[in-house]
Amino acid sequence: TDCFRMYEMFLGPLQDSKPWDTKGIVGVSKFLRKFWSLFYNQDGTWLGTSAEPTKDELKILHTAIKKVNLDIENFSFNTCIAHFMVATNELKKSNCTKIAILKPLLVLMAPFAPFITEQLWQDMNQTGSVHRDASYPVHNESYLIEASIQYPVCINGKKRAVAHVDANASKEVIESLALS
């Protein structure tokens, strides 16, 4: 049920007519399996840990929260699902199994995939329902601030290097670093 629900939302803006293509259903199904694999391995073993999240994991989570909440306000459900896919891929790539990251992501996704999220909520030994008893996540802007910025260094129109500079560096510091 969640797969078809998300597929219909993923087709595009609500006001547009959309062609039905079963290939898209397979893509959403693969996404839901990948999302499930953040919580369980192939053998059905629970993966969730109580370890502290890293800065990168917090950035992934809070970026998703911010983008999804903005898109919900605009009824852009297709882009919400795209943000879930991006966050899931990035968390999977970093092997994140931390409940401090997965729980808010689960609550964020609950309106889109109510059945899988309710099951995972119960598997986390949470009381009540993810739909009634969970606090809806709000992004924290401090996790989205970059500590450093990558500046491309070009000579005669060709990129020759990349300079990693503190985000608060002055123009003079950046220029001297590029020239060196």
Tab-separated table of C-alpha atoms in Angstrom:
chain	number	residue	atom	x	y	z
A	1	THR	CA	0.000	0.000	0.000
A	2	ASP	CA	2.809	2.417	0.901
A	3	CYS	CA	4.514	1.711	-2.411
A	4	PHE	CA	1.454	2.676	-4.484
A	5	ARG	CA	0.722	5.661	-2.269
A	6	MET	CA	4.261	7.011	-2.659
A	7	TYR	CA	4.325	6.180	-6.365
A	8	GLU	CA	1.240	8.297	-6.991
A	9	MET	CA	2.756	11.196	-5.065
A	10	PHE	CA	6.077	10.763	-6.862
A	11	LEU	CA	4.480	11.112	-10.311
A	12	GLY	CA	4.466	14.890	-10.119
A	13	PRO	CA	2.454	17.910	-9.002
A	14	LEU	CA	-1.103	17.179	-7.905
A	15	GLN	CA	-2.712	19.468	-10.483
A	16	ASP	CA	-0.964	17.813	-13.456
A	17	SER	CA	-2.245	14.750	-15.287
A	18	LYS	CA	0.297	11.962	-15.149
A	19	PRO	CA	0.887	8.817	-17.201
A	20	TRP	CA	0.798	5.549	-15.288
A	21	ASP	CA	4.065	3.648	-15.732
A	22	THR	CA	4.717	0.446	-13.811
A	23	LYS	CA	8.495	0.987	-14.025
A	24	GLY	CA	8.093	3.816	-11.510
A	25	ILE	CA	6.394	1.452	-9.072
A	26	VAL	CA	9.499	-0.749	-9.096
A	27	GLY	CA	11.671	2.276	-8.301
A	28	VAL	CA	9.561	3.259	-5.299
A	29	SER	CA	9.517	-0.359	-4.121
A	30	LYS	CA	13.335	-0.465	-4.285
A	31	PHE	CA	13.483	2.783	-2.327
A	32	LEU	CA	11.228	1.399	0.423
A	33	ARG	CA	13.408	-1.722	0.638
A	34	LYS	CA	16.504	0.458	0.934
A	35	PHE	CA	14.808	2.539	3.631
A	36	TRP	CA	13.915	-0.682	5.489
A	37	SER	CA	17.561	-1.799	5.197
A	38	LEU	CA	18.599	1.190	7.321
A	39	PHE	CA	16.822	-0.600	10.188
A	40	TYR	CA	17.227	-4.314	9.348
A	41	ASN	CA	19.891	-6.320	7.529
A	42	GLN	CA	19.108	-9.068	4.992
A	43	ASP	CA	18.859	-11.674	7.764
A	44	GLY	CA	16.203	-9.663	9.572
A	45	THR	CA	18.538	-8.547	12.366
A	46	TRP	CA	17.804	-5.160	13.923
A	47	LEU	CA	20.568	-2.678	13.130
A	48	GLY	CA	19.543	0.348	15.192
A	49	THR	CA	22.184	1.611	17.602
A	50	SER	CA	22.222	4.277	20.294
A	51	ALA	CA	25.562	5.712	19.104
A	52	GLU	CA	25.953	9.477	18.806
A	53	PRO	CA	25.387	10.822	15.283
A	54	THR	CA	28.176	12.486	13.342
A	55	LYS	CA	28.005	16.026	11.960
A	56	ASP	CA	27.549	14.655	8.453
A	57	GLU	CA	24.638	12.449	9.519
A	58	LEU	CA	22.977	15.343	11.330
A	59	LYS	CA	23.416	17.496	8.231
A	60	ILE	CA	21.782	14.832	6.041
A	61	LEU	CA	18.839	14.538	8.442
A	62	HIS	CA	18.254	18.247	8.966
A	63	THR	CA	18.624	19.006	5.249
A	64	ALA	CA	15.901	16.450	4.554
A	65	ILE	CA	13.679	17.848	7.317
A	66	LYS	CA	14.024	21.399	6.006
A	67	LYS	CA	13.416	20.491	2.357
A	68	VAL	CA	10.501	18.140	3.051
A	69	ASN	CA	8.741	20.633	5.310
A	70	LEU	CA	9.108	23.410	2.707
A	71	ASP	CA	7.815	21.147	-0.044
A	72	ILE	CA	4.854	19.952	2.027
A	73	GLU	CA	3.770	23.586	2.408
A	74	ASN	CA	3.821	23.893	-1.402
A	75	PHE	CA	2.072	20.534	-1.948
A	76	SER	CA	5.166	19.328	-3.831
A	77	PHE	CA	4.926	15.751	-2.619
A	78	ASN	CA	6.991	14.390	-5.504
A	79	THR	CA	10.019	16.397	-4.411
A	80	CYS	CA	9.457	15.345	-0.788
A	81	ILE	CA	9.842	11.744	-1.858
A	82	ALA	CA	12.948	12.663	-3.852
A	83	HIS	CA	14.424	14.193	-0.671
A	84	PHE	CA	13.652	10.973	1.231
A	85	MET	CA	15.468	9.028	-1.467
A	86	VAL	CA	18.502	11.297	-1.321
A	87	ALA	CA	18.661	11.132	2.493
A	88	THR	CA	18.251	7.354	2.492
A	89	ASN	CA	21.004	6.923	-0.109
A	90	GLU	CA	23.385	9.184	1.802
A	91	LEU	CA	22.666	7.493	5.139
A	92	LYS	CA	23.069	4.070	3.549
A	93	LYS	CA	26.375	5.169	2.014
A	94	SER	CA	27.637	6.265	5.440
A	95	ASN	CA	26.336	3.033	7.069
A	96	CYS	CA	24.195	5.022	9.489
A	97	THR	CA	22.135	2.875	11.857
A	98	LYS	CA	21.827	5.437	14.621
A	99	ILE	CA	18.353	5.750	16.105
A	100	ALA	CA	18.968	9.461	16.802
A	101	ILE	CA	19.014	9.952	13.015
A	102	LEU	CA	16.613	7.244	11.857
A	103	LYS	CA	13.784	8.002	14.294
A	104	PRO	CA	13.192	11.627	13.136
A	105	LEU	CA	13.509	10.524	9.506
A	106	LEU	CA	10.908	7.835	10.178
A	107	VAL	CA	8.509	10.357	11.731
A	108	LEU	CA	9.101	12.731	8.795
A	109	MET	CA	8.206	9.977	6.338
A	110	ALA	CA	5.156	8.731	8.284
A	111	PRO	CA	2.545	10.766	6.332
A	112	PHE	CA	3.911	9.372	3.061
A	113	ALA	CA	4.351	5.708	4.041
A	114	PRO	CA	2.079	5.139	7.045
A	115	PHE	CA	2.291	1.353	7.244
A	116	ILE	CA	6.048	0.787	7.003
A	117	THR	CA	6.741	3.669	9.372
A	118	GLU	CA	4.219	2.404	11.927
A	119	GLN	CA	5.835	-1.046	11.817
A	120	LEU	CA	9.326	0.389	12.297
A	121	TRP	CA	8.031	2.653	15.085
A	122	GLN	CA	6.720	-0.395	16.941
A	123	ASP	CA	9.969	-2.287	16.244
A	124	MET	CA	11.846	0.579	17.942
A	125	ASN	CA	9.776	-0.194	21.072
A	126	GLN	CA	8.106	3.197	20.939
A	127	THR	CA	4.792	3.652	22.716
A	128	GLY	CA	1.637	4.613	20.884
A	129	SER	CA	1.562	5.396	17.193
A	130	VAL	CA	4.052	7.254	15.043
A	131	HIS	CA	1.086	9.193	13.677
A	132	ARG	CA	-0.400	10.316	16.984
A	133	ASP	CA	2.350	10.237	19.588
A	134	ALA	CA	5.577	11.217	17.831
A	135	SER	CA	6.815	14.807	17.786
A	136	TYR	CA	7.117	16.011	14.233
A	137	PRO	CA	10.757	16.935	13.461
A	138	VAL	CA	11.854	20.523	12.929
A	139	HIS	CA	15.187	21.286	11.309
A	140	ASN	CA	18.002	22.909	13.238
A	141	GLU	CA	19.741	25.478	11.054
A	142	SER	CA	23.020	25.103	12.983
A	143	TYR	CA	23.516	21.613	11.491
A	144	LEU	CA	23.240	23.020	7.973
A	145	ILE	CA	26.037	25.582	8.279
A	146	GLU	CA	29.194	24.642	6.410
A	147	ALA	CA	32.455	24.916	8.368
A	148	SER	CA	34.540	25.111	5.207
A	149	ILE	CA	33.912	25.912	1.576
A	150	GLN	CA	35.603	24.501	-1.512
A	151	TYR	CA	36.703	27.153	-3.989
A	152	PRO	CA	37.841	26.115	-7.453
A	153	VAL	CA	41.110	27.789	-8.493
A	154	CYS	CA	41.174	28.529	-12.225
A	155	ILE	CA	44.138	29.674	-14.304
A	156	ASN	CA	43.471	30.852	-17.850
A	157	GLY	CA	39.924	29.541	-17.640
A	158	LYS	CA	40.896	26.010	-16.574
A	159	LYS	CA	40.350	24.560	-13.135
A	160	ARG	CA	43.755	23.748	-11.683
A	161	ALA	CA	43.034	23.122	-8.001
A	162	VAL	CA	40.466	23.279	-5.240
A	163	ALA	CA	41.103	25.374	-2.150
A	164	HIS	CA	39.434	24.384	1.124
A	165	VAL	CA	38.753	27.598	3.028
A	166	ASP	CA	37.129	28.367	6.354
A	167	ALA	CA	33.560	29.543	5.723
A	168	ASN	CA	34.249	32.780	7.622
A	169	ALA	CA	37.479	33.592	5.760
A	170	SER	CA	37.885	37.093	4.372
A	171	LYS	CA	38.290	37.904	0.693
A	172	GLU	CA	41.997	38.674	1.229
A	173	VAL	CA	42.670	35.293	2.849
A	174	ILE	CA	40.919	33.469	0.016
A	175	GLU	CA	42.838	35.429	-2.631
A	176	SER	CA	46.209	34.828	-0.956
A	177	LEU	CA	45.440	31.103	-0.650
A	178	ALA	CA	44.463	30.926	-4.325
A	179	LEU	CA	47.595	32.786	-5.401
A	180	SER	CA	49.828	30.503	-3.358
